[in-house]
C-alpha cells in the first residue's frame, strides 16, 4: 500500500527519505544507529524516515526480529519524524522472494529490489544481452505485481549492480526498455499499490532514462517516493537535492 500521498513536487518528495540503511545492514557505517538517524532527520527537517535494511536470500539477517527490535526501541524515542521500519526486500527472480509473505506484510514499508544481480543468489536471464536483462527485470516486476507484496520498488531498473556490463551496456539496458513497456509496468505497479522510488544515485547518473521514467510516471499517474540509499548520516538529507533531481528529470547530468 502507498505510505505517502501522490505528488510530483520534488521539493516535497525530498522531505521523505524512503531508502536508508542502519547498522543492521553490514554495508552501513557504525554511526547509523536508529536514534542517530532519527536525530539527523529531525535536524534536517525530514518528515518521514523509512529504515530499509537489506533482506537478501542466503544472508544471516533475521528481518522480522530486527523489525520487532526497532519497533520496541521506537517506543522510547520521541520525535516529530514519522519513522517507518521497513526493509529492502528481494524479488530475486521471476516469482522468487526472500521472505515469507507474512513477514513482508508485518513491515511498515516493504520496498523491493529486483536488480541485485551482483549477489550469487540472484536469478539471471538465459539471454545475457542488455535486452535480455531488461526483459528479465520486466518479468520479475510483472510477477511481483501479481502479488500484493510490494509497497515500493527500490532503485527501479538501476543497472548499477550489473558489474559484468560496461557503462555503455548499462545504458543500453535502460534504452532497450520502450516507452510503452515502461508506461505499462509503471501503471501495473500503481494498480498493485506500489510506489516507484526516485533513487537518487541512479536518478542522477542515468539521466536519459530518468527523464523518461519521471515523465512517463507522471503521465501514467504513479506514486513516486525519493530515497537516497543512505549508508551514512551525511547522506540522509543532502543539500540541494531537489534541485539536482529536477535537472536530472529534465535529462541533464550534473556532476
Ligand atoms: Zn539495493
Ligand atoms: Zn539500499
Coordinates of N, CA and C and ligand atoms in Angstrom, one line a residue:
X1 N 0.8 -1.2 0.0 CA 0.0 0.0 0.0 C 0.9 1.3 0.0
X2 N 0.3 2.3 -0.5 CA 1.0 3.6 -0.5 C 1.2 4.2 0.9
X3 N 2.3 4.7 1.2 CA 2.5 5.2 2.5 C 2.6 6.8 2.4
X4 N 2.8 7.3 1.2 CA 2.8 8.8 1.1 C 1.8 9.2 0.0
X5 N 1.4 10.5 0.1 CA 0.4 11.0 -0.9 C 1.1 11.1 -2.2
X6 N 0.3 11.1 -3.2 CA 0.9 11.3 -4.6 C 1.2 12.7 -4.9
X7 N 2.4 13.0 -5.2 CA 2.8 14.4 -5.6 C 4.0 14.3 -6.6
X8 N 4.1 15.3 -7.5 CA 5.3 15.3 -8.4 C 6.2 16.5 -8.0
X9 N 5.9 17.1 -6.8 CA 6.7 18.2 -6.4 C 8.0 17.7 -5.7
X10 N 9.1 17.8 -6.3 CA 10.3 17.3 -5.8 C 10.8 17.9 -4.5
X11 N 10.4 19.2 -4.3 CA 10.7 19.8 -3.0 C 10.0 19.1 -1.9
X12 N 8.8 18.7 -2.1 CA 8.1 17.9 -1.1 C 8.6 16.5 -1.0
X13 N 8.8 15.9 -2.1 CA 9.3 14.4 -2.1 C 10.6 14.2 -1.3
X14 N 11.5 15.2 -1.4 CA 12.8 15.0 -0.8 C 12.7 15.1 0.8
X15 N 11.5 15.6 1.3 CA 11.3 15.6 2.7 C 11.0 14.3 3.3
X16 N 10.9 13.3 2.5 CA 10.6 11.9 3.0 C 11.7 11.0 2.4
X17 N 12.6 10.6 3.2 CA 13.7 9.7 2.7 C 13.3 8.3 2.9
X18 N 13.0 7.6 1.8 CA 12.3 6.3 1.9 C 13.3 5.1 1.6
X19 N 14.6 5.4 1.7 CA 15.6 4.4 1.5 C 16.9 4.7 2.3
X20 N 17.0 4.0 3.4 CA 18.1 4.3 4.3 C 18.5 2.9 4.9
X21 N 19.8 2.9 5.3 CA 20.3 1.6 5.9 C 20.9 1.9 7.3
X22 N 20.5 1.1 8.2 CA 21.0 1.3 9.6 C 22.1 0.2 9.8
X23 N 22.6 0.2 11.0 CA 23.7 -0.8 11.4 C 23.3 -2.2 11.1
X24 N 22.0 -2.5 10.9 CA 21.6 -3.9 10.6 C 21.9 -4.3 9.2
X25 N 22.4 -3.3 8.4 CA 22.9 -3.6 7.1 C 24.5 -3.6 7.2
X26 N 25.1 -4.6 6.8 CA 26.6 -4.7 7.0 C 27.3 -3.6 6.3
X27 N 26.7 -3.1 5.2 CA 27.4 -2.0 4.4 C 27.3 -0.6 5.0
X28 N 26.4 -0.5 6.1 CA 26.2 0.8 6.6 C 27.3 1.2 7.7
X29 N 27.5 2.5 7.8 CA 28.5 2.9 8.8 C 28.0 2.7 10.2
X30 N 29.0 2.5 11.2 CA 28.6 2.2 12.5 C 27.8 3.4 13.2
X31 N 27.9 4.6 12.6 CA 27.2 5.8 13.1 C 25.6 5.7 12.8
X32 N 25.3 4.7 12.0 CA 23.8 4.6 11.6 C 23.0 3.8 12.6
X33 N 23.0 4.3 13.8 CA 22.1 3.7 14.8 C 20.7 4.4 14.5
X34 N 19.7 3.7 15.0 CA 18.3 4.2 14.7 C 18.1 5.6 15.3
X35 N 18.6 5.8 16.6 CA 18.4 7.0 17.2 C 19.2 8.2 16.5
X36 N 20.5 7.9 16.1 CA 21.2 8.9 15.4 C 20.6 9.3 14.1
X37 N 20.0 8.3 13.4 CA 19.4 8.6 12.1 C 18.1 9.5 12.4
X38 N 17.4 9.2 13.4 CA 16.2 10.0 13.7 C 16.6 11.4 14.1
X39 N 17.6 11.6 14.9 CA 18.0 12.9 15.3 C 18.5 13.7 14.1
X40 N 19.3 13.1 13.2 CA 19.7 13.8 12.0 C 18.5 14.2 11.1
X41 N 17.6 13.2 11.0 CA 16.4 13.5 10.2 C 15.6 14.7 10.7
X42 N 15.5 14.8 12.1 CA 14.9 16.0 12.7 C 15.6 17.2 12.4
X43 N 17.0 17.2 12.6 CA 17.8 18.4 12.3 C 17.6 18.9 10.9
X44 N 17.4 18.0 9.9 CA 17.3 18.3 8.5 C 15.9 18.6 8.1
X45 N 15.0 18.5 9.0 CA 13.6 18.8 8.7 C 12.9 17.7 7.9
X46 N 13.4 16.5 7.9 CA 12.7 15.4 7.2 C 11.3 15.1 7.9
X47 N 10.3 14.8 7.1 CA 9.0 14.5 7.7 C 8.9 13.0 7.9
X48 N 9.5 12.2 7.0 CA 9.4 10.8 7.1 C 10.8 10.2 6.9
X49 N 11.1 9.1 7.7 CA 12.3 8.4 7.6 C 11.9 6.9 7.5
X50 N 12.2 6.3 6.4 CA 12.0 4.8 6.3 C 13.3 4.1 6.4
X51 N 13.4 3.2 7.3 CA 14.6 2.4 7.5 C 14.4 1.1 6.7
X52 N 15.3 0.9 5.7 CA 15.1 -0.2 4.8 C 16.4 -1.0 4.8
X53 N 16.6 -1.8 5.8 CA 17.8 -2.6 5.8 C 17.7 -3.8 4.8
X54 N 18.8 -4.3 4.4 CA 18.8 -5.4 3.4 C 18.2 -6.6 3.9
X55 N 17.6 -7.3 3.0 CA 17.0 -8.6 3.3 C 17.1 -9.5 2.0
X56 N 18.2 -10.2 1.9 CA 18.5 -10.9 0.7 C 18.6 -12.4 1.0
X57 N 18.2 -13.2 0.0 CA 18.3 -14.7 0.3 C 19.7 -15.1 0.6
X58 N 19.8 -16.0 1.6 CA 21.1 -16.5 2.0 C 21.9 -15.6 2.9
X59 N 21.3 -14.4 3.3 CA 22.0 -13.6 4.3 C 21.7 -14.2 5.7
X60 N 22.4 -13.7 6.7 CA 22.1 -14.2 8.0 C 21.2 -13.3 8.8
X61 N 20.5 -12.4 8.1 CA 19.8 -11.4 8.7 C 18.4 -11.8 9.0
X62 N 17.9 -11.7 10.3 CA 16.5 -12.0 10.6 C 15.7 -10.7 10.5
X63 N 15.1 -10.5 9.4 CA 14.4 -9.3 9.1 C 13.3 -9.0 10.1
X64 N 12.5 -10.1 10.4 CA 11.4 -9.9 11.3 C 11.8 -9.6 12.8
X65 N 12.9 -10.3 13.2 CA 13.4 -10.0 14.6 C 13.9 -8.5 14.6
X66 N 14.6 -8.1 13.6 CA 15.1 -6.7 13.6 C 14.0 -5.7 13.6
X67 N 12.9 -6.0 12.9 CA 11.8 -5.2 12.8 C 11.2 -5.0 14.2
X68 N 11.0 -6.1 14.9 CA 10.4 -6.1 16.2 C 11.3 -5.3 17.2
X69 N 12.6 -5.5 17.1 CA 13.6 -4.8 17.9 C 13.4 -3.3 17.7
X70 N 13.4 -2.8 16.5 CA 13.3 -1.4 16.2 C 11.9 -0.8 16.6
X71 N 10.9 -1.6 16.4 CA 9.5 -1.1 16.8 C 9.5 -0.9 18.4
X72 N 10.1 -1.8 19.1 CA 10.2 -1.7 20.5 C 11.0 -0.5 20.9
X73 N 12.2 -0.3 20.2 CA 13.1 0.8 20.5 C 12.4 2.1 20.3
X74 N 11.6 2.2 19.2 CA 10.9 3.4 18.9 C 10.0 3.9 20.0
X75 N 9.5 3.0 20.8 CA 8.6 3.4 21.9 C 9.2 4.4 22.9
X76 N 10.6 4.3 22.9 CA 11.3 5.2 23.9 C 11.9 6.4 23.2
X77 N 11.7 6.6 21.9 CA 12.3 7.7 21.2 C 11.1 8.7 20.8
X78 N 11.2 9.9 21.3 CA 10.1 10.8 21.0 C 10.6 11.7 19.8
X79 N 9.8 11.8 18.8 CA 10.3 12.6 17.6 C 9.1 13.0 16.8
X80 N 9.2 14.1 16.1 CA 8.1 14.5 15.2 C 8.2 13.8 13.9
X81 N 9.3 13.2 13.6 CA 9.5 12.5 12.3 C 8.7 11.2 12.3
X82 N 8.0 11.0 11.2 CA 7.3 9.7 11.0 C 8.4 8.6 10.6
X83 N 8.6 7.7 11.5 CA 9.6 6.7 11.3 C 8.9 5.4 10.9
X84 N 9.3 4.9 9.7 CA 8.8 3.6 9.2 C 9.9 2.5 9.3
X85 N 9.6 1.4 9.9 CA 10.6 0.3 9.9 C 10.2 -0.7 8.8
X86 N 11.0 -0.6 7.8 CA 10.7 -1.5 6.6 C 11.9 -2.4 6.3
X87 N 12.0 -2.7 5.1 CA 13.2 -3.5 4.6 C 13.3 -3.3 3.1
X88 N 14.6 -3.5 2.7 CA 14.8 -3.6 1.2 C 14.8 -5.1 0.9
X89 N 13.6 -5.6 0.6 CA 13.4 -7.0 0.3 C 13.8 -7.4 -1.1
X90 N 13.9 -8.7 -1.3 CA 14.4 -9.1 -2.6 C 13.3 -9.9 -3.4
X91 N 13.2 -9.4 -4.7 CA 12.5 -10.2 -5.7 C 13.6 -10.7 -6.5
X92 N 14.2 -11.9 -6.2 CA 15.5 -12.2 -6.8 C 15.3 -13.1 -8.0
X93 N 14.1 -13.2 -8.6 CA 13.9 -13.9 -9.8 C 12.4 -13.8 -10.1
X94 N 11.9 -14.4 -11.2 CA 10.5 -14.4 -11.5 C 9.7 -15.2 -10.5
X95 N 8.9 -14.5 -9.6 CA 8.1 -15.2 -8.6 C 9.0 -15.7 -7.4
X96 N 10.2 -15.2 -7.3 CA 11.0 -15.7 -6.2 C 11.3 -14.5 -5.2
X97 N 11.0 -14.8 -3.9 CA 11.0 -13.8 -2.9 C 11.8 -14.3 -1.7
X98 N 12.5 -13.3 -1.0 CA 13.4 -13.7 0.1 C 12.8 -14.0 1.4
X99 N 11.6 -13.4 1.6 CA 10.9 -13.5 2.9 C 9.5 -14.1 2.7
X100 N 9.0 -14.8 3.8 CA 7.6 -15.2 3.7 C 6.7 -14.0 3.6
X101 N 5.5 -14.3 3.0 CA 4.5 -13.2 2.8 C 4.1 -12.6 4.1
X102 N 4.0 -13.3 5.2 CA 3.6 -12.8 6.5 C 4.6 -11.8 7.0
X103 N 5.9 -12.0 6.8 CA 6.9 -11.1 7.3 C 6.8 -9.8 6.5
X104 N 6.7 -9.9 5.2 CA 6.5 -8.8 4.3 C 5.4 -7.9 4.8
X105 N 4.2 -8.5 5.1 CA 3.0 -7.8 5.5 C 3.1 -7.1 6.8
X106 N 4.0 -7.7 7.7 CA 4.2 -7.1 9.0 C 4.9 -5.8 9.0
X107 N 5.8 -5.6 8.0 CA 6.6 -4.4 8.0 C 5.9 -3.2 7.7
X108 N 6.4 -2.0 8.1 CA 5.8 -0.7 7.8 C 5.9 -0.4 6.4
X109 N 6.9 -0.9 5.7 CA 7.3 -0.5 4.4 C 8.1 -1.5 3.7
X110 N 7.4 -2.2 2.8 CA 8.1 -3.3 2.0 C 8.6 -2.8 0.7
X111 N 9.9 -2.5 0.7 CA 10.5 -2.0 -0.5 C 11.2 -3.1 -1.2
X112 N 10.9 -3.3 -2.5 CA 11.5 -4.5 -3.2 C 12.6 -4.1 -4.1
X113 N 13.7 -4.8 -4.0 CA 14.8 -4.7 -5.0 C 14.6 -5.8 -6.0
X114 N 14.8 -5.5 -7.3 CA 14.7 -6.5 -8.3 C 16.0 -6.6 -9.1
X115 N 17.0 -5.9 -8.7 CA 18.2 -5.7 -9.6 C 19.5 -6.0 -8.8
X116 N 19.5 -6.8 -7.8 CA 20.8 -7.1 -7.1 C 21.5 -8.2 -7.8
X117 N 21.8 -8.0 -9.1 CA 22.4 -9.0 -9.9 C 23.9 -9.4 -9.4
X118 N 24.4 -8.6 -8.5 CA 25.8 -8.8 -8.1 C 25.8 -9.9 -7.0
X119 N 24.6 -10.3 -6.5 CA 24.6 -11.4 -5.5 C 24.5 -12.8 -6.1
X120 N 25.2 -13.7 -5.5 CA 25.2 -15.1 -6.0 C 23.8 -15.7 -6.1
X121 N 22.9 -15.3 -5.2 CA 21.6 -15.9 -5.1 C 20.7 -15.4 -6.2
X122 N 21.1 -14.4 -6.9 CA 20.1 -13.7 -7.9 C 20.0 -14.5 -9.1
X123 N 18.7 -14.6 -9.6 CA 18.5 -15.3 -10.9 C 18.9 -14.4 -12.1
X124 N 19.6 -15.0 -13.1 CA 19.9 -14.3 -14.3 C 19.1 -14.8 -15.4
X125 N 19.0 -13.9 -16.5 CA 18.2 -14.4 -17.7 C 19.1 -15.4 -18.5
X126 N 18.5 -16.2 -19.3 CA 19.2 -17.0 -20.2 C 20.0 -16.2 -21.2
X127 N 19.2 -15.2 -21.7 CA 19.8 -14.2 -22.7 C 20.6 -13.1 -21.9
X128 N 21.9 -13.2 -22.0 CA 22.7 -12.3 -21.1 C 23.0 -10.9 -21.8
X129 N 22.2 -10.6 -22.8 CA 22.4 -9.3 -23.5 C 21.8 -8.2 -22.7
X130 N 22.1 -6.9 -23.0 CA 21.4 -5.9 -22.3 C 19.8 -6.0 -22.4
X131 N 19.3 -6.3 -23.6 CA 17.9 -6.5 -23.7 C 17.4 -7.7 -22.9
X132 N 18.2 -8.7 -22.8 CA 17.9 -9.9 -22.0 C 17.6 -9.6 -20.6
X133 N 18.5 -8.7 -20.0 CA 18.3 -8.3 -18.6 C 17.1 -7.4 -18.5
X134 N 16.9 -6.5 -19.4 CA 15.7 -5.6 -19.3 C 14.4 -6.5 -19.3
X135 N 14.4 -7.5 -20.2 CA 13.2 -8.3 -20.3 C 13.0 -9.1 -19.0
X136 N 14.1 -9.5 -18.4 CA 14.1 -10.3 -17.1 C 13.5 -9.4 -16.0
X137 N 14.0 -8.1 -16.0 CA 13.5 -7.2 -15.0 C 12.0 -7.0 -15.1
X138 N 11.6 -6.8 -16.3 CA 10.1 -6.6 -16.5 C 9.3 -7.8 -16.1
X139 N 9.9 -9.0 -16.3 CA 9.2 -10.2 -16.0 C 9.1 -10.4 -14.4
X140 N 10.2 -10.0 -13.8 CA 10.3 -10.1 -12.3 C 9.3 -9.1 -11.7
X141 N 9.2 -7.9 -12.2 CA 8.2 -6.9 -11.7 C 6.8 -7.3 -12.0
X142 N 6.6 -7.9 -13.2 CA 5.2 -8.3 -13.6 C 4.7 -9.4 -12.6
X143 N 5.6 -10.3 -12.2 CA 5.2 -11.4 -11.3 C 5.0 -10.8 -9.9
X144 N 5.9 -9.8 -9.5 CA 5.7 -9.2 -8.2 C 4.4 -8.5 -8.1
X145 N 4.0 -7.8 -9.1 CA 2.8 -7.0 -9.1 C 1.5 -7.9 -9.1
X146 N 1.7 -9.2 -9.4 CA 0.6 -10.1 -9.3 C 0.3 -10.5 -7.9
X147 N 1.2 -10.2 -7.0 CA 1.1 -10.4 -5.6 C 0.8 -9.0 -4.9
X148 N 0.5 -9.0 -3.7 CA 0.3 -7.6 -3.1 C 1.5 -7.4 -2.1
X149 N 2.6 -7.9 -2.5 CA 3.8 -7.8 -1.6 C 4.4 -6.4 -1.5
X150 N 4.6 -5.8 -2.6 CA 5.4 -4.6 -2.7 C 4.6 -3.3 -2.3
X151 N 5.2 -2.5 -1.4 CA 4.8 -1.1 -1.1 C 5.5 -0.2 -2.0
X152 N 6.7 -0.6 -2.5 CA 7.6 0.2 -3.2 C 8.6 -0.6 -4.0
X153 N 9.1 0.0 -5.1 CA 10.2 -0.6 -5.8 C 11.4 0.2 -5.6
X154 N 12.4 -0.4 -5.0 CA 13.7 0.3 -4.7 C 14.6 0.3 -5.9
X155 N 15.3 1.4 -6.1 CA 16.1 1.6 -7.3 C 15.6 0.9 -8.5
X156 N 14.4 1.3 -9.0 CA 13.8 0.6 -10.2 C 14.7 0.7 -11.4
X157 N 14.9 -0.4 -12.1 CA 15.7 -0.5 -13.3 C 17.2 -0.1 -13.2
X158 N 17.6 0.1 -12.0 CA 19.0 0.5 -11.9 C 20.0 -0.6 -12.4
X159 N 20.8 -0.2 -13.4 CA 21.8 -1.2 -13.9 C 23.1 -1.1 -13.1
X160 N 23.1 -0.4 -12.0 CA 24.4 -0.1 -11.3 C 25.1 -1.4 -10.8
X161 N 24.3 -2.4 -10.4 CA 24.8 -3.6 -9.9 C 25.1 -4.7 -11.0
X162 N 25.0 -4.3 -12.2 CA 25.4 -5.2 -13.3 C 26.8 -5.0 -13.6
X163 N 27.7 -5.5 -12.7 CA 29.1 -5.2 -12.8 C 29.8 -5.8 -14.0
X164 N 29.1 -6.8 -14.6 CA 29.6 -7.5 -15.8 C 29.4 -6.7 -17.1
X165 N 28.7 -5.5 -17.0 CA 28.4 -4.7 -18.1 C 29.2 -3.4 -18.0
X166 N 29.7 -2.9 -19.2 CA 30.3 -1.6 -19.2 C 29.3 -0.5 -19.0
X167 N 29.7 0.7 -18.9 CA 28.7 1.9 -18.7 C 27.8 2.0 -20.0
X168 N 28.4 1.8 -21.1 CA 27.6 1.8 -22.4 C 26.5 0.7 -22.4
X169 N 26.9 -0.5 -21.9 CA 26.0 -1.6 -21.9 C 24.9 -1.3 -20.8
X170 N 25.3 -0.7 -19.7 CA 24.3 -0.4 -18.7 C 23.2 0.6 -19.3
X171 N 23.7 1.6 -20.0 CA 22.8 2.5 -20.6 C 21.9 1.8 -21.7
X172 N 22.5 0.8 -22.3 CA 21.8 0.0 -23.4 C 20.7 -0.8 -22.7
X173 N 20.9 -1.3 -21.5 CA 19.8 -2.0 -20.8 C 18.6 -1.1 -20.7
X174 N 18.9 0.1 -20.2 CA 17.8 1.1 -20.0 C 17.1 1.6 -21.3
X175 N 18.0 1.8 -22.3 CA 17.5 2.2 -23.6 C 16.6 1.2 -24.3
X176 N 16.8 -0.1 -23.9 CA 16.1 -1.2 -24.6 C 14.7 -1.3 -24.1
X177 N 14.4 -0.6 -23.0 CA 13.0 -0.7 -22.4 C 12.2 0.4 -23.2
X178 N 11.2 0.0 -23.9 CA 10.4 1.0 -24.7 C 9.6 1.9 -23.8
X179 N 9.1 3.0 -24.3 CA 8.2 3.9 -23.5 C 6.9 3.1 -23.2
X180 N 6.5 2.3 -24.1 CA 5.2 1.6 -23.9 C 5.4 0.6 -22.7
X181 N 6.6 -0.1 -22.8 CA 6.8 -1.1 -21.7 C 6.9 -0.4 -20.4
X182 N 7.6 0.7 -20.4 CA 7.8 1.5 -19.1 C 6.4 2.0 -18.6
X183 N 5.6 2.5 -19.5 CA 4.3 3.0 -19.0 C 3.4 1.9 -18.5
X184 N 3.5 0.7 -19.2 CA 2.7 -0.4 -18.8 C 3.1 -0.9 -17.4
X185 N 4.4 -1.1 -17.2 CA 4.8 -1.7 -15.9 C 4.6 -0.7 -14.8
X186 N 4.8 0.6 -15.1 CA 4.6 1.6 -14.0 C 3.1 1.6 -13.6
X187 N 2.2 1.5 -14.6 CA 0.8 1.5 -14.3 C 0.4 0.3 -13.5
X188 N 1.0 -0.8 -13.9 CA 0.8 -2.1 -13.2 C 1.2 -2.0 -11.7
X189 N 2.3 -1.3 -11.5 CA 2.8 -1.1 -10.1 C 1.8 -0.2 -9.4
X190 N 1.4 0.8 -10.0 CA 0.4 1.7 -9.4 C -0.8 1.0 -9.0
X191 N -1.3 0.1 -9.9 CA -2.5 -0.6 -9.6 C -2.3 -1.7 -8.5
X192 N -1.1 -2.1 -8.3 CA -0.7 -3.1 -7.3 C -0.4 -2.4 -5.9
X193 N -0.5 -1.0 -5.9 CA -0.3 -0.3 -4.7 C 1.2 -0.1 -4.3
X194 N 2.0 -0.1 -5.4 CA 3.5 0.1 -5.1 C 3.9 1.4 -5.7
X195 N 4.7 2.1 -4.9 CA 5.3 3.4 -5.4 C 6.6 3.1 -6.1
X196 N 7.1 4.1 -6.8 CA 8.3 3.9 -7.6 C 9.4 4.9 -7.0
X197 N 10.5 4.3 -6.6 CA 11.5 5.1 -6.0 C 12.3 6.0 -7.0
X198 N 12.4 7.2 -6.7 CA 13.4 8.0 -7.4 C 14.7 7.9 -6.5
X199 N 15.5 6.9 -6.9 CA 16.7 6.5 -6.2 C 17.8 7.5 -6.6
X200 N 18.1 8.3 -5.7 CA 18.9 9.5 -6.1 C 20.3 9.1 -6.8
X201 N 21.0 8.1 -6.3 CA 22.3 7.8 -7.0 C 22.0 7.4 -8.5
X202 N 21.0 6.6 -8.7 CA 20.7 6.1 -10.0 C 20.1 7.2 -10.9
X203 N 19.2 8.0 -10.3 CA 18.5 9.0 -11.0 C 19.4 10.1 -11.5
X204 N 20.4 10.4 -10.7 CA 21.4 11.5 -11.1 C 22.4 11.0 -12.0
X205 N 22.6 9.7 -12.2 CA 23.6 9.1 -13.0 C 23.1 8.7 -14.4
X206 N 21.9 8.1 -14.5 CA 21.4 7.6 -15.8 C 20.3 8.6 -16.3
X207 N 20.7 9.8 -16.6 CA 19.6 10.8 -16.7 C 18.8 10.7 -18.0
X208 N 19.3 10.1 -19.0 CA 18.4 9.9 -20.2 C 17.2 9.1 -19.8
X209 N 17.5 8.1 -19.0 CA 16.4 7.2 -18.5 C 15.5 8.0 -17.5
X210 N 16.2 8.7 -16.6 CA 15.5 9.4 -15.5 C 14.4 10.3 -16.1
X211 N 14.7 11.0 -17.2 CA 13.7 11.9 -17.8 C 12.5 11.1 -18.3
X212 N 12.7 9.9 -18.9 CA 11.6 9.1 -19.4 C 10.8 8.6 -18.2
X213 N 11.5 8.1 -17.2 CA 10.9 7.5 -16.0 C 10.0 8.5 -15.3
X214 N 10.5 9.7 -15.1 CA 9.8 10.7 -14.4 C 8.6 11.2 -15.2
X215 N 8.8 11.4 -16.5 CA 7.7 12.0 -17.3 C 6.6 10.9 -17.6
X216 N 7.0 9.7 -17.9 CA 6.1 8.6 -18.1 C 5.3 8.3 -16.9
X217 N 6.0 8.3 -15.8 CA 5.4 8.0 -14.5 C 4.3 9.0 -14.1
X218 N 4.6 10.3 -14.4 CA 3.7 11.4 -14.2 C 2.5 11.2 -15.1
X219 N 2.7 10.9 -16.4 CA 1.6 10.7 -17.3 C 0.7 9.6 -16.9
X220 N 1.3 8.6 -16.4 CA 0.5 7.4 -16.0 C -0.2 7.6 -14.7
X221 N 0.4 8.5 -13.9 CA -0.2 8.8 -12.6 C 0.3 8.0 -11.4
X222 N 1.6 7.6 -11.5 CA 2.1 6.7 -10.4 C 2.4 7.5 -9.1
X223 N 2.6 6.8 -8.0 CA 3.2 7.4 -6.8 C 4.7 7.3 -6.9
X224 N 5.4 8.4 -6.7 CA 6.8 8.4 -6.5 C 7.2 8.6 -5.1
X225 N 8.4 8.1 -4.7 CA 9.0 8.4 -3.4 C 10.5 8.7 -3.7
X226 N 11.1 9.4 -2.9 CA 12.6 9.7 -3.0 C 13.3 8.9 -2.0
X227 N 14.4 8.3 -2.4 CA 15.3 7.6 -1.4 C 16.7 7.9 -1.8
X228 N 17.6 8.1 -0.7 CA 19.0 8.4 -1.0 C 19.9 7.2 -0.9
X229 N 19.3 6.1 -0.4 CA 20.1 4.9 -0.1 C 21.2 5.2 0.8
X230 N 20.9 6.0 1.9 CA 21.9 6.5 2.8 C 22.6 5.3 3.6
X231 N 23.9 5.3 3.6 CA 24.6 4.4 4.4 C 25.4 5.1 5.5
X232 N 25.3 6.4 5.5 CA 26.0 7.3 6.5 C 25.1 8.5 6.7
X233 N 25.3 9.1 7.9 CA 24.4 10.2 8.3 C 24.3 11.4 7.3
X234 N 25.5 11.7 6.7 CA 25.5 12.8 5.8 C 24.6 12.6 4.6
X235 N 24.4 11.4 4.3 CA 23.6 11.1 3.1 C 22.1 11.1 3.4
X236 N 21.7 11.4 4.6 CA 20.2 11.3 4.9 C 19.4 12.4 4.3
X237 N 20.0 13.6 4.2 CA 19.3 14.7 3.6 C 20.3 15.7 3.0
X238 N 20.9 15.3 1.8 CA 21.9 16.1 1.2 C 21.4 17.5 0.8
X239 N 22.2 18.5 0.9 CA 21.8 19.9 0.4 C 21.6 19.9 -1.1
X240 N 20.6 20.7 -1.5 CA 20.3 21.0 -2.9 C 19.8 19.8 -3.7
X241 N 19.3 18.8 -3.0 CA 18.9 17.5 -3.7 C 17.8 17.7 -4.6
X242 N 16.8 18.5 -4.2 CA 15.6 18.7 -5.1 C 16.0 19.3 -6.4
X243 N 16.9 20.3 -6.3 CA 17.4 21.0 -7.5 C 18.1 20.1 -8.5
X244 N 18.9 19.2 -7.9 CA 19.7 18.3 -8.7 C 18.7 17.3 -9.4
X245 N 17.8 16.8 -8.6 CA 16.8 15.9 -9.1 C 16.0 16.5 -10.3
X246 N 15.7 17.8 -10.1 CA 14.9 18.5 -11.1 C 15.7 18.5 -12.4
X247 N 17.0 18.8 -12.3 CA 17.8 18.8 -13.5 C 17.9 17.4 -14.2
X248 N 18.0 16.4 -13.3 CA 18.1 15.0 -13.9 C 16.7 14.7 -14.5
X249 N 15.6 15.1 -13.9 CA 14.3 14.8 -14.5 C 14.1 15.5 -15.9
X250 N 15.0 16.5 -16.1 CA 14.9 17.2 -17.4 C 16.0 16.6 -18.3
X251 N 16.7 15.5 -17.9 CA 17.6 14.8 -18.7 C 19.1 15.4 -18.6
X252 N 19.2 16.3 -17.7 CA 20.6 16.9 -17.6 C 21.4 16.2 -16.5
X253 N 22.6 16.1 -16.8 CA 23.5 15.4 -15.8 C 24.4 16.4 -15.1
X254 N 24.3 16.5 -13.8 CA 25.1 17.4 -13.1 C 26.1 16.6 -12.3
X255 N 27.4 16.9 -12.4 CA 28.4 16.1 -11.7 C 28.7 16.9 -10.4
Ligands
LIG1 ZN1 19.8 -2.2 -3.3
LIG2 ZN1 19.7 0.0 -0.4

